[in-house]
Short mmCIF file of C-alpha atoms and ligand atoms in Angstrom, two decimals:
data_model
loop_
_atom_site.label_atom_id
_atom_site.label_comp_id
_atom_site.label_asym_id
_atom_site.label_seq_id
_atom_site.Cartn_x
_atom_site.Cartn_y
_atom_site.Cartn_z
CA MET A 199 -0.16 -0.17 -0.38
CA LEU A 200 1.45 3.55 -1.14
CA GLN A 201 1.68 6.08 2.03
CA LYS A 202 1.53 9.72 1.51
CA PRO A 203 5.53 11.32 1.94
CA ARG A 204 7.13 12.12 5.07
CA GLY A 205 6.22 14.87 7.25
CA THR A 206 3.28 15.68 5.43
CA ARG A 207 -0.77 14.67 6.28
CA ASP A 208 -3.79 13.89 4.84
CA PHE A 209 -7.14 15.92 6.22
CA LEU A 210 -10.66 14.08 6.63
CA PRO A 211 -13.40 16.05 5.47
CA GLU A 212 -14.31 16.75 9.86
CA GLU A 213 -10.47 18.06 10.43
CA MET A 214 -10.90 19.23 7.07
CA GLU A 215 -13.88 21.86 7.99
CA ALA A 216 -12.30 22.70 11.38
CA ARG A 217 -9.79 24.17 9.86
CA ARG A 218 -11.89 26.01 7.06
CA SER A 219 -13.87 27.86 10.33
CA VAL A 220 -10.21 28.63 12.00
CA GLU A 221 -8.90 30.02 8.18
CA ALA A 222 -12.20 32.17 8.44
CA THR A 223 -11.82 33.28 11.13
CA MET A 224 -8.12 35.16 11.10
CA ARG A 225 -9.27 36.02 7.53
CA GLU A 226 -11.97 38.09 9.13
CA VAL A 227 -9.39 39.67 11.44
CA GLY A 228 -7.21 40.46 8.51
CA ARG A 229 -10.23 42.13 6.67
CA ARG A 230 -10.38 44.44 9.46
CA TRP A 231 -7.46 45.56 9.24
CA GLY A 232 -7.48 46.19 5.78
CA TYR A 233 -5.57 43.27 5.25
CA ARG A 234 -5.86 41.92 1.29
CA GLU A 235 -4.94 38.87 0.51
CA VAL A 236 -2.29 37.80 -1.89
CA CYS A 237 -1.12 34.26 -3.55
CA THR A 238 1.92 33.62 -4.85
CA PRO A 239 3.64 30.29 -6.84
CA GLU A 240 4.22 27.53 -4.70
CA PHE A 241 7.63 27.12 -6.28
CA GLU A 242 10.43 29.83 -6.84
CA ASP A 243 13.61 30.51 -8.37
CA LEU A 244 16.11 29.15 -5.86
CA ASP A 245 17.85 32.67 -5.36
CA LEU A 246 14.68 34.03 -3.81
CA PHE A 247 15.69 32.18 -0.81
CA THR A 248 19.85 32.18 -1.18
CA LEU A 249 19.94 35.95 -1.84
CA ARG A 250 19.43 36.70 1.66
CA SER A 251 20.17 33.38 3.81
CA GLY A 252 23.42 31.68 1.41
CA PRO A 253 23.45 28.38 0.37
CA GLY A 254 23.04 27.06 4.00
CA ILE A 255 19.54 27.45 3.67
CA ILE A 256 19.41 24.66 0.51
CA GLU A 257 19.88 21.93 2.97
CA GLU A 258 16.12 22.72 4.08
CA MET A 259 14.50 23.30 1.66
CA TYR A 260 12.93 20.86 -0.87
CA VAL A 261 14.75 21.92 -4.33
CA PHE A 262 15.01 21.07 -7.57
CA GLU A 263 16.10 21.43 -11.12
CA ASP A 264 13.10 21.80 -14.09
CA LYS A 265 13.13 20.16 -17.27
CA GLY A 266 14.62 23.86 -18.63
CA GLY A 267 17.32 23.10 -16.26
CA ARG A 268 16.35 25.86 -13.92
CA LYS A 269 17.05 25.83 -10.05
CA LEU A 270 13.69 25.63 -8.32
CA ALA A 271 12.59 25.37 -4.76
CA LEU A 272 8.85 24.53 -2.70
CA ARG A 273 8.82 27.31 -0.66
CA PRO A 274 10.00 27.20 2.69
CA GLU A 275 7.97 30.61 3.87
CA ILE A 276 6.06 33.40 2.42
CA THR A 277 7.42 36.53 2.74
CA ALA A 278 10.39 36.45 0.54
CA ALA A 279 7.46 35.74 -2.53
CA VAL A 280 5.33 38.29 -0.95
CA VAL A 281 8.50 41.26 -1.43
CA ARG A 282 9.64 39.80 -4.72
CA MET A 283 5.40 40.21 -5.74
CA TYR A 284 5.50 43.89 -4.69
CA VAL A 285 8.81 44.51 -6.46
CA ASN A 286 7.47 43.01 -9.39
CA GLU A 287 3.51 43.91 -9.52
CA ALA A 288 3.26 46.77 -7.10
CA LYS A 289 6.24 48.94 -6.62
CA VAL A 290 4.31 52.38 -7.52
CA ALA A 291 0.90 51.27 -5.78
CA PRO A 292 0.35 53.66 -2.84
CA LYS A 293 2.12 52.60 0.90
CA PRO A 294 1.40 51.21 2.88
CA ILE A 295 0.39 47.87 1.29
CA ARG A 296 -1.12 45.91 3.08
CA TRP A 297 -1.23 42.16 2.89
CA CYS A 298 -1.97 39.06 3.58
CA TYR A 299 -1.82 35.18 2.55
CA PHE A 300 -2.73 31.66 3.61
CA ALA A 301 -0.61 29.10 1.88
CA ASP A 302 0.95 26.40 2.24
CA CYS A 303 5.10 26.50 2.56
CA PHE A 304 7.99 23.21 2.16
CA ARG A 305 10.48 22.88 4.67
CA TYR A 306 12.71 19.80 4.49
CA GLU A 307 13.01 19.09 8.74
CA ARG A 308 12.67 16.49 10.84
CA PRO A 309 9.70 15.89 11.14
CA GLN A 310 7.78 15.90 14.94
CA LYS A 311 4.42 16.70 16.79
CA GLY A 312 3.83 20.25 15.32
CA ARG A 313 6.18 20.10 13.22
CA TYR A 314 6.27 18.93 9.31
CA ARG A 315 7.40 19.19 5.97
CA GLN A 316 4.25 20.66 4.69
CA PHE A 317 2.75 23.14 6.76
CA TRP A 318 0.54 26.41 6.39
CA GLN A 319 1.09 29.55 7.40
CA PHE A 320 -1.77 32.16 7.63
CA GLY A 321 0.81 35.42 7.41
CA VAL A 322 0.43 39.32 6.80
CA GLU A 323 2.52 41.66 5.57
CA LEU A 324 2.94 45.31 5.29
CA ILE A 325 5.43 47.13 2.92
CA GLY A 326 5.88 50.49 2.62
CA ALA A 327 5.71 52.28 6.44
CA ASP A 328 8.13 52.92 8.48
CA SER A 329 7.27 53.70 11.60
CA ALA A 330 6.60 53.10 15.56
CA ALA A 331 2.91 52.84 14.67
CA ALA A 332 3.49 50.43 11.49
CA ASP A 333 5.22 48.10 14.04
CA ALA A 334 2.34 48.11 16.76
CA GLU A 335 0.14 47.50 14.23
CA VAL A 336 1.89 44.04 12.85
CA ILE A 337 2.18 43.48 16.66
CA MET A 338 -1.31 44.17 17.88
CA VAL A 339 -3.03 42.09 13.97
CA ALA A 340 -0.87 39.41 15.19
CA ALA A 341 -2.53 38.95 18.49
CA GLY A 342 -6.31 40.01 17.67
CA MET A 343 -6.15 37.02 14.94
CA LEU A 344 -4.10 34.67 17.83
CA LYS A 345 -6.70 35.54 20.17
CA ALA A 346 -9.53 35.17 17.87
CA THR A 347 -9.06 31.50 17.09
CA GLY A 348 -9.94 30.76 20.64
CA VAL A 349 -6.06 29.86 21.36
CA THR A 350 -4.18 30.46 24.43
CA PHE A 351 -0.91 31.77 23.68
CA GLU A 352 1.72 34.28 25.34
CA LEU A 353 3.09 36.98 22.86
CA LYS A 354 6.83 38.02 23.41
CA VAL A 355 8.13 41.57 21.90
CA GLY A 356 11.78 42.83 21.26
CA HIS A 357 13.95 44.20 19.48
CA LEU A 358 17.57 43.01 17.57
CA SER A 359 18.73 46.08 18.35
CA PHE A 360 19.93 45.17 21.55
CA MET A 361 21.34 41.83 20.85
CA LYS A 362 23.15 43.37 18.14
CA ASN A 363 24.82 46.74 20.28
CA LEU A 364 26.45 43.88 22.35
CA VAL A 365 27.71 41.37 19.40
CA LYS A 366 28.64 44.76 16.83
CA ASP A 367 33.05 44.20 17.84
CA LEU A 368 32.69 40.49 17.25
CA ASP A 369 33.48 39.46 13.17
CA PRO A 370 30.33 38.61 11.23
CA ILE A 371 31.17 34.58 11.11
CA LEU A 372 30.96 34.63 15.71
CA GLN A 373 27.84 36.95 15.14
CA ARG A 374 26.22 34.58 13.16
CA ARG A 375 27.06 31.79 15.27
CA VAL A 376 25.77 33.74 18.67
CA MET A 377 22.70 34.68 17.15
CA ALA A 378 22.11 31.25 16.31
CA HIS A 379 22.84 29.91 20.24
CA LEU A 380 20.62 33.00 20.84
CA ASP A 381 17.91 31.83 18.69
CA LYS A 382 17.66 28.11 20.35
CA LYS A 383 18.29 29.15 23.42
CA ASP A 384 21.38 27.30 23.81
CA PHE A 385 23.00 29.16 26.49
CA ASP A 386 25.88 26.27 26.65
CA GLY A 387 26.91 26.44 23.11
CA LEU A 388 26.87 30.43 23.64
CA SER A 389 28.75 30.29 26.42
CA ALA A 390 31.15 27.54 24.94
CA THR A 391 31.78 29.49 21.59
CA LEU A 392 32.44 32.53 23.71
CA SER A 393 34.56 31.31 26.09
CA GLU A 394 36.43 29.60 23.08
CA THR A 395 37.45 33.47 22.15
CA GLY A 396 38.17 34.79 25.55
CA LYS A 397 34.82 36.85 25.13
CA SER A 398 33.21 35.38 29.07
CA ASP A 399 31.94 38.99 29.58
CA LEU A 400 29.58 39.12 26.56
CA CYS A 401 28.14 35.88 27.17
CA ARG A 402 27.50 37.20 30.83
CA ALA A 403 25.73 40.51 29.30
CA LEU A 404 23.71 38.43 26.42
CA THR A 405 22.40 36.43 28.95
CA ASP A 406 21.29 39.02 31.07
CA LEU A 407 19.88 40.63 28.05
CA VAL A 408 17.56 37.72 27.34
CA ALA A 409 16.17 37.36 31.09
CA CYS A 410 15.61 40.84 31.51
CA ARG A 411 11.84 42.21 30.90
CA THR A 412 11.89 46.27 31.50
CA LEU A 413 12.95 48.28 28.33
CA ASP A 414 15.31 50.26 30.67
CA GLU A 415 17.45 47.53 31.80
CA ALA A 416 17.69 46.39 28.48
CA PHE A 417 19.29 50.27 27.35
CA ALA A 418 21.62 49.41 30.67
CA ILE A 419 23.02 46.45 29.31
CA ALA A 420 23.31 47.09 25.89
CA GLY A 421 23.99 50.88 26.04
CA ASP A 422 22.56 53.46 23.32
CA ILE A 423 21.28 51.58 20.68
CA PRO A 424 20.56 53.59 17.46
CA ASP A 425 16.79 52.97 17.01
CA LYS A 426 16.05 53.71 21.18
CA GLU A 427 13.22 56.52 20.18
CA ARG A 428 11.52 54.40 18.09
CA VAL A 429 11.91 51.73 20.08
CA ARG A 430 10.25 53.41 23.49
CA GLN A 431 7.67 54.63 20.57
CA THR A 432 6.39 51.09 19.99
CA ILE A 433 6.08 49.84 23.08
CA ALA A 434 4.46 52.73 24.49
CA LEU A 435 1.47 52.12 21.63
CA LEU A 436 1.55 48.24 22.98
CA ASP A 437 1.08 49.50 26.20
CA ALA A 438 -1.77 52.41 25.37
CA SER A 439 -3.22 49.32 23.11
CA GLY A 440 -3.81 47.38 26.00
CA LEU A 441 -1.76 44.27 24.64
CA ALA A 442 -0.70 41.39 26.92
CA TYR A 443 2.85 40.51 25.96
CA THR A 444 6.09 40.65 27.69
CA LEU A 445 9.36 42.16 26.22
CA ASN A 446 12.05 39.47 25.37
CA PHE A 447 14.91 41.11 24.36
CA GLY A 448 16.05 37.49 23.83
CA ILE A 449 14.26 36.88 20.47
CA ALA A 450 16.55 36.44 17.79
CA ARG A 451 14.43 35.09 15.09
CA GLY A 452 15.82 31.79 12.57
CA LEU A 453 15.35 33.53 9.88
CA ASP A 454 18.17 36.07 8.84
CA TYR A 455 16.16 39.27 7.32
CA TYR A 456 14.62 40.59 10.44
CA THR A 457 15.97 43.92 11.20
CA GLY A 458 14.75 45.67 14.14
CA THR A 459 11.42 45.12 16.18
CA VAL A 460 11.08 40.96 16.16
CA PHE A 461 8.23 39.42 17.89
CA GLU A 462 7.21 35.82 18.49
CA ALA A 463 4.13 33.86 20.49
CA PHE A 464 3.77 30.42 22.16
CA ALA A 465 0.91 28.07 22.94
CA GLU A 466 0.70 26.51 25.96
CA ASN A 467 0.63 22.25 24.94
CA LEU A 468 2.32 22.18 22.10
CA GLY A 469 5.58 20.55 23.47
CA ALA A 470 8.96 21.78 21.98
CA GLU A 471 7.21 23.05 18.91
CA ASN A 472 5.24 25.23 20.88
CA GLN A 473 6.49 28.53 19.11
CA ILE A 474 3.26 29.48 17.11
CA LEU A 475 3.89 32.97 15.53
CA GLY A 476 6.92 34.66 14.25
CA GLY A 477 7.46 37.67 12.62
CA GLY A 478 8.63 41.39 12.83
CA THR A 479 10.49 44.14 10.66
CA TYR A 480 12.83 43.63 7.46
CA ARG A 481 14.17 45.23 3.98
CA LEU A 482 14.21 42.83 1.59
CA ALA A 483 12.84 44.70 -1.37
CA GLN A 484 16.66 45.94 -2.50
CA LEU A 485 17.68 42.72 -2.43
CA PHE A 486 15.38 41.43 -5.03
CA GLY A 487 15.73 45.05 -7.00
CA GLY A 488 13.19 47.05 -5.39
CA ASP A 489 13.65 50.31 -3.64
CA ASP A 490 14.86 50.11 -0.09
CA VAL A 491 11.32 49.88 1.18
CA ALA A 492 11.38 49.16 5.10
CA SER A 493 8.71 46.36 5.24
CA CYS A 494 6.64 44.31 8.79
CA GLY A 495 4.90 41.19 9.03
CA PHE A 496 4.43 38.35 10.38
CA ALA A 497 3.15 34.28 10.03
CA ILE A 498 1.34 32.21 12.32
CA GLY A 499 2.16 28.38 11.85
CA PHE A 500 -1.67 27.41 11.31
CA ASP A 501 -0.82 24.07 11.90
CA ARG A 502 0.47 24.36 14.90
CA VAL A 503 -2.76 26.48 16.05
CA MET A 504 -5.11 23.98 15.32
CA VAL A 505 -2.41 20.89 17.34
CA ALA A 506 -3.29 23.60 20.64
CA LEU A 507 -7.13 24.01 19.73
CA GLY A 508 -7.22 20.37 20.23
CA ASP A 509 -11.01 19.37 19.26
CA ILE A 510 -13.08 22.28 18.01
CA PRO A 511 -16.69 22.09 18.51
CA ARG A 512 -18.36 22.29 14.93
CA LYS A 513 -22.38 23.38 14.24
CA LYS A 514 -23.33 20.62 12.77
CA ASP A 515 -24.55 20.34 9.00
CA LEU A 516 -28.09 19.46 8.47
CA VAL A 517 -28.22 16.44 6.11
CA VAL A 518 -31.52 15.65 4.25
CA ALA A 519 -31.75 12.40 2.25
CA VAL A 520 -34.04 11.92 -0.25
CA ILE A 521 -35.09 8.52 -0.78
CA CYS A 522 -37.14 7.10 -3.69
CA SER A 523 -38.94 4.31 -4.80
CA ASP A 524 -37.95 3.31 -8.77
CA GLU A 525 -41.52 5.48 -9.54
CA GLY A 526 -39.97 8.31 -7.37
CA ARG A 527 -36.67 8.54 -8.84
CA ALA A 528 -37.03 11.28 -11.61
CA ARG A 529 -39.01 13.65 -9.28
CA ALA A 530 -36.18 12.94 -6.48
CA LEU A 531 -33.53 14.67 -8.36
CA ALA A 532 -35.70 17.72 -8.40
CA VAL A 533 -36.72 17.68 -4.71
CA ALA A 534 -33.22 17.54 -3.95
CA GLN A 535 -32.61 20.23 -5.97
CA ALA A 536 -34.99 21.93 -3.93
CA PHE A 537 -33.82 21.34 -0.50
CA ARG A 538 -30.05 22.25 -2.09
CA ASP A 539 -31.52 25.11 -3.73
CA ALA A 540 -32.48 26.07 0.65
CA GLY A 541 -28.54 26.37 1.59
CA ILE A 542 -29.26 22.50 2.84
CA ARG A 543 -26.89 19.39 2.30
CA THR A 544 -29.01 16.98 0.60
CA GLU A 545 -27.96 13.50 -0.54
CA THR A 546 -29.47 10.55 -2.94
CA ASP A 547 -29.09 7.39 -3.32
CA LEU A 548 -26.99 6.35 -6.19
CA SER A 549 -27.21 2.32 -6.10
CA GLY A 550 -30.84 1.50 -7.19
CA ARG A 551 -31.39 0.12 -3.61
CA GLY A 552 -34.82 -0.38 -2.25
CA ILE A 553 -36.76 2.23 -0.02
CA GLY A 554 -36.32 -0.08 3.06
CA ALA A 555 -32.36 -0.04 2.53
CA GLN A 556 -31.76 3.97 1.91
CA VAL A 557 -33.59 4.61 4.90
CA ALA A 558 -31.56 2.40 6.94
CA HIS A 559 -28.16 3.96 5.01
CA ALA A 560 -29.63 7.21 5.76
CA ALA A 561 -30.39 6.50 9.27
CA LYS A 562 -26.47 6.23 9.76
CA SER A 563 -25.81 10.52 9.14
CA ALA A 564 -28.76 11.78 8.31
CA ASP A 565 -30.91 14.10 10.32
CA PHE A 566 -34.34 13.92 8.09
CA VAL A 567 -34.76 11.71 5.18
CA VAL A 568 -37.47 13.03 2.82
CA ILE A 569 -39.47 10.15 0.50
CA VAL A 570 -40.47 10.45 -2.69
CA GLY A 571 -42.02 6.76 -3.46
CA LYS A 572 -45.08 5.93 -5.75
CA ARG A 573 -47.83 7.66 -3.76
CA GLU A 574 -46.04 10.92 -3.32
CA ALA A 575 -45.00 10.73 -7.12
CA GLU A 576 -48.76 10.94 -8.22
CA SER A 577 -49.77 13.41 -5.45
CA GLY A 578 -47.31 16.10 -6.29
CA GLU A 579 -46.06 15.55 -2.28
CA VAL A 580 -43.37 14.40 -0.18
CA THR A 581 -42.92 12.87 2.72
CA ILE A 582 -40.99 13.73 5.85
CA LYS A 583 -39.51 12.25 8.57
CA ASP A 584 -37.89 13.95 11.87
CA LEU A 585 -34.92 10.71 12.33
CA GLN A 586 -34.86 12.50 15.54
CA SER A 587 -38.28 12.85 16.99
CA GLY A 588 -39.94 10.81 14.82
CA GLU A 589 -42.46 12.50 13.40
CA GLN A 590 -43.43 12.30 10.10
CA ALA A 591 -46.15 13.87 8.11
CA THR A 592 -46.90 14.43 3.68
CA VAL A 593 -46.87 17.74 2.98
CA PRO A 594 -46.02 19.80 0.13
CA LEU A 595 -42.30 20.29 -1.12
CA ASP A 596 -42.03 23.89 0.08
CA VAL A 597 -43.73 22.85 3.31
CA ALA A 598 -40.95 20.38 3.93
CA VAL A 599 -38.16 22.41 2.70
CA ALA A 600 -39.38 25.27 5.41
CA LYS A 601 -39.44 22.78 8.13
CA VAL A 602 -35.35 21.50 7.66
CA ALA A 603 -34.86 25.29 7.26
CA ALA A 604 -36.58 26.08 10.32
CA HIS A 605 -34.61 23.44 11.80
CA GLY A 606 -31.52 24.44 10.72
CA ALA A 607 -31.68 27.82 11.81
CA ARG A 608 -32.52 27.33 15.84
P1 HAM B 826 9.17 31.57 10.73
O1 HAM B 826 8.89 31.63 12.35
O2 HAM B 826 9.77 30.78 10.40
O3 HAM B 826 8.53 32.38 10.31
O4 HAM B 826 7.56 30.58 10.24
C1 HAM B 826 6.36 31.10 11.25
C2 HAM B 826 5.45 29.77 12.03
O5 HAM B 826 5.69 29.24 10.84
C3 HAM B 826 6.83 29.56 13.56
O6 HAM B 826 6.33 30.26 14.36
C4 HAM B 826 5.73 28.26 13.54
O7 HAM B 826 4.46 28.11 13.90
C5 HAM B 826 5.58 27.59 11.94
N1 HAM B 826 6.36 26.93 11.50
C6 HAM B 826 7.62 27.02 10.87
N2 HAM B 826 7.74 26.00 10.44
C7 HAM B 826 7.29 24.80 10.96
C8 HAM B 826 7.46 23.71 10.51
N3 HAM B 826 7.93 22.96 10.02
N4 HAM B 826 5.94 22.62 10.33
C9 HAM B 826 4.93 23.63 11.29
N5 HAM B 826 4.74 24.64 11.45
C10 HAM B 826 6.36 25.53 11.58
C11 HAM B 826 8.12 32.93 8.87
O8 HAM B 826 8.16 31.91 8.65
C12 HAM B 826 8.30 34.63 8.54
N6 HAM B 826 7.81 34.38 7.18
C13 HAM B 826 7.38 34.87 9.01
C14 HAM B 826 7.26 36.71 8.94
C15 HAM B 826 6.37 36.96 8.03
N7 HAM B 826 8.35 37.78 9.19
C16 HAM B 826 8.00 38.76 8.60
N8 HAM B 826 6.74 38.44 7.60
#
């Protein structure tokens, strides 16, 4: 028996219905903030991802050559693609541009709970607004979207300038190693790397920075950072909005295009893979041939949100089964269509079974059966039975439709 590829999942109807309802909730929050949906290709030129991150990222991606010898990659995330699209299609559009997306991404990772090789992100990119208000808006949208889904989460907000100010005298390769340790919260690794180079003081300062939870403490540890006023303003706006968050200057973000404000959210019951959202400010447009435009965005790990939410109570879809005898078969099509036209989920027999067998089958999943037998075919009425109450009546079709519709509206 063939199996699906490692790190991918199949979704049965119940799960798809739950996913679609959470997706709709997120989409609605995006709409209310003015973020309009865009869509980019599933695969892109490999350069789109290696230009900024270097060839090291190839290890973590699905990379292939097409029949024309082009090097392509399945997108590991959507931000780079959205910025490429901005440069290609919307450079002259009025700023700021508010875009959102819901799409699948592919990363060649070791699969485990909450970590897949194909996963979905719901993301937002705000392009062309360079202000504390812009950063604060994106963080508020992120928190609003997560909150609307009902997931319990902790939001952490930081700024890369503190960390960068502390490591600015290290050579660039060492800087990246240090940031990578911090991103993984690997303090033993950080200590080993820095003591190798005789920088134990720096290790202490970075560890203190990661632990501190107020702006003033962070300024005291990291010194005068270039974006001091902007950081203060962003935090003041977040406080004014009443958002629940903690400051965390240890957020380094794995992707290396972030420039300033960074934020992440964590859900409670996910185990090791508990980061459900990540984002921040970045500048990528110039790298792809555009102007040097400031951007800020985030992506929610949709699958992790679904795992964190667990079983979602769903509004049950009412089901009508139209049962017919051979004489009623032609009319049953029109009867079923009348229910469908009223927005009611309606199924008919496709196997030519007898009425008894059809009713027995319908009893497994339907709420109502509507019988179109010989008698009904002649009278122009239908017999409707509520399978839960057992109540049965022979009535005109429009009365039967109204009865089910009224039940659904309850
Ligand atoms: P990221 O942190 O790499 O950021 O991914 C965003 C979210 O996607 C993560 O917080 C996590 O919930 C989810 N995620 C990542 N990898 C996996 C996986 N293998 N399986 C399941 N979920 C996963 C970005 O991708 C940036 N593009 C976010 C952004 C948008 N920054 C600015 N704009």
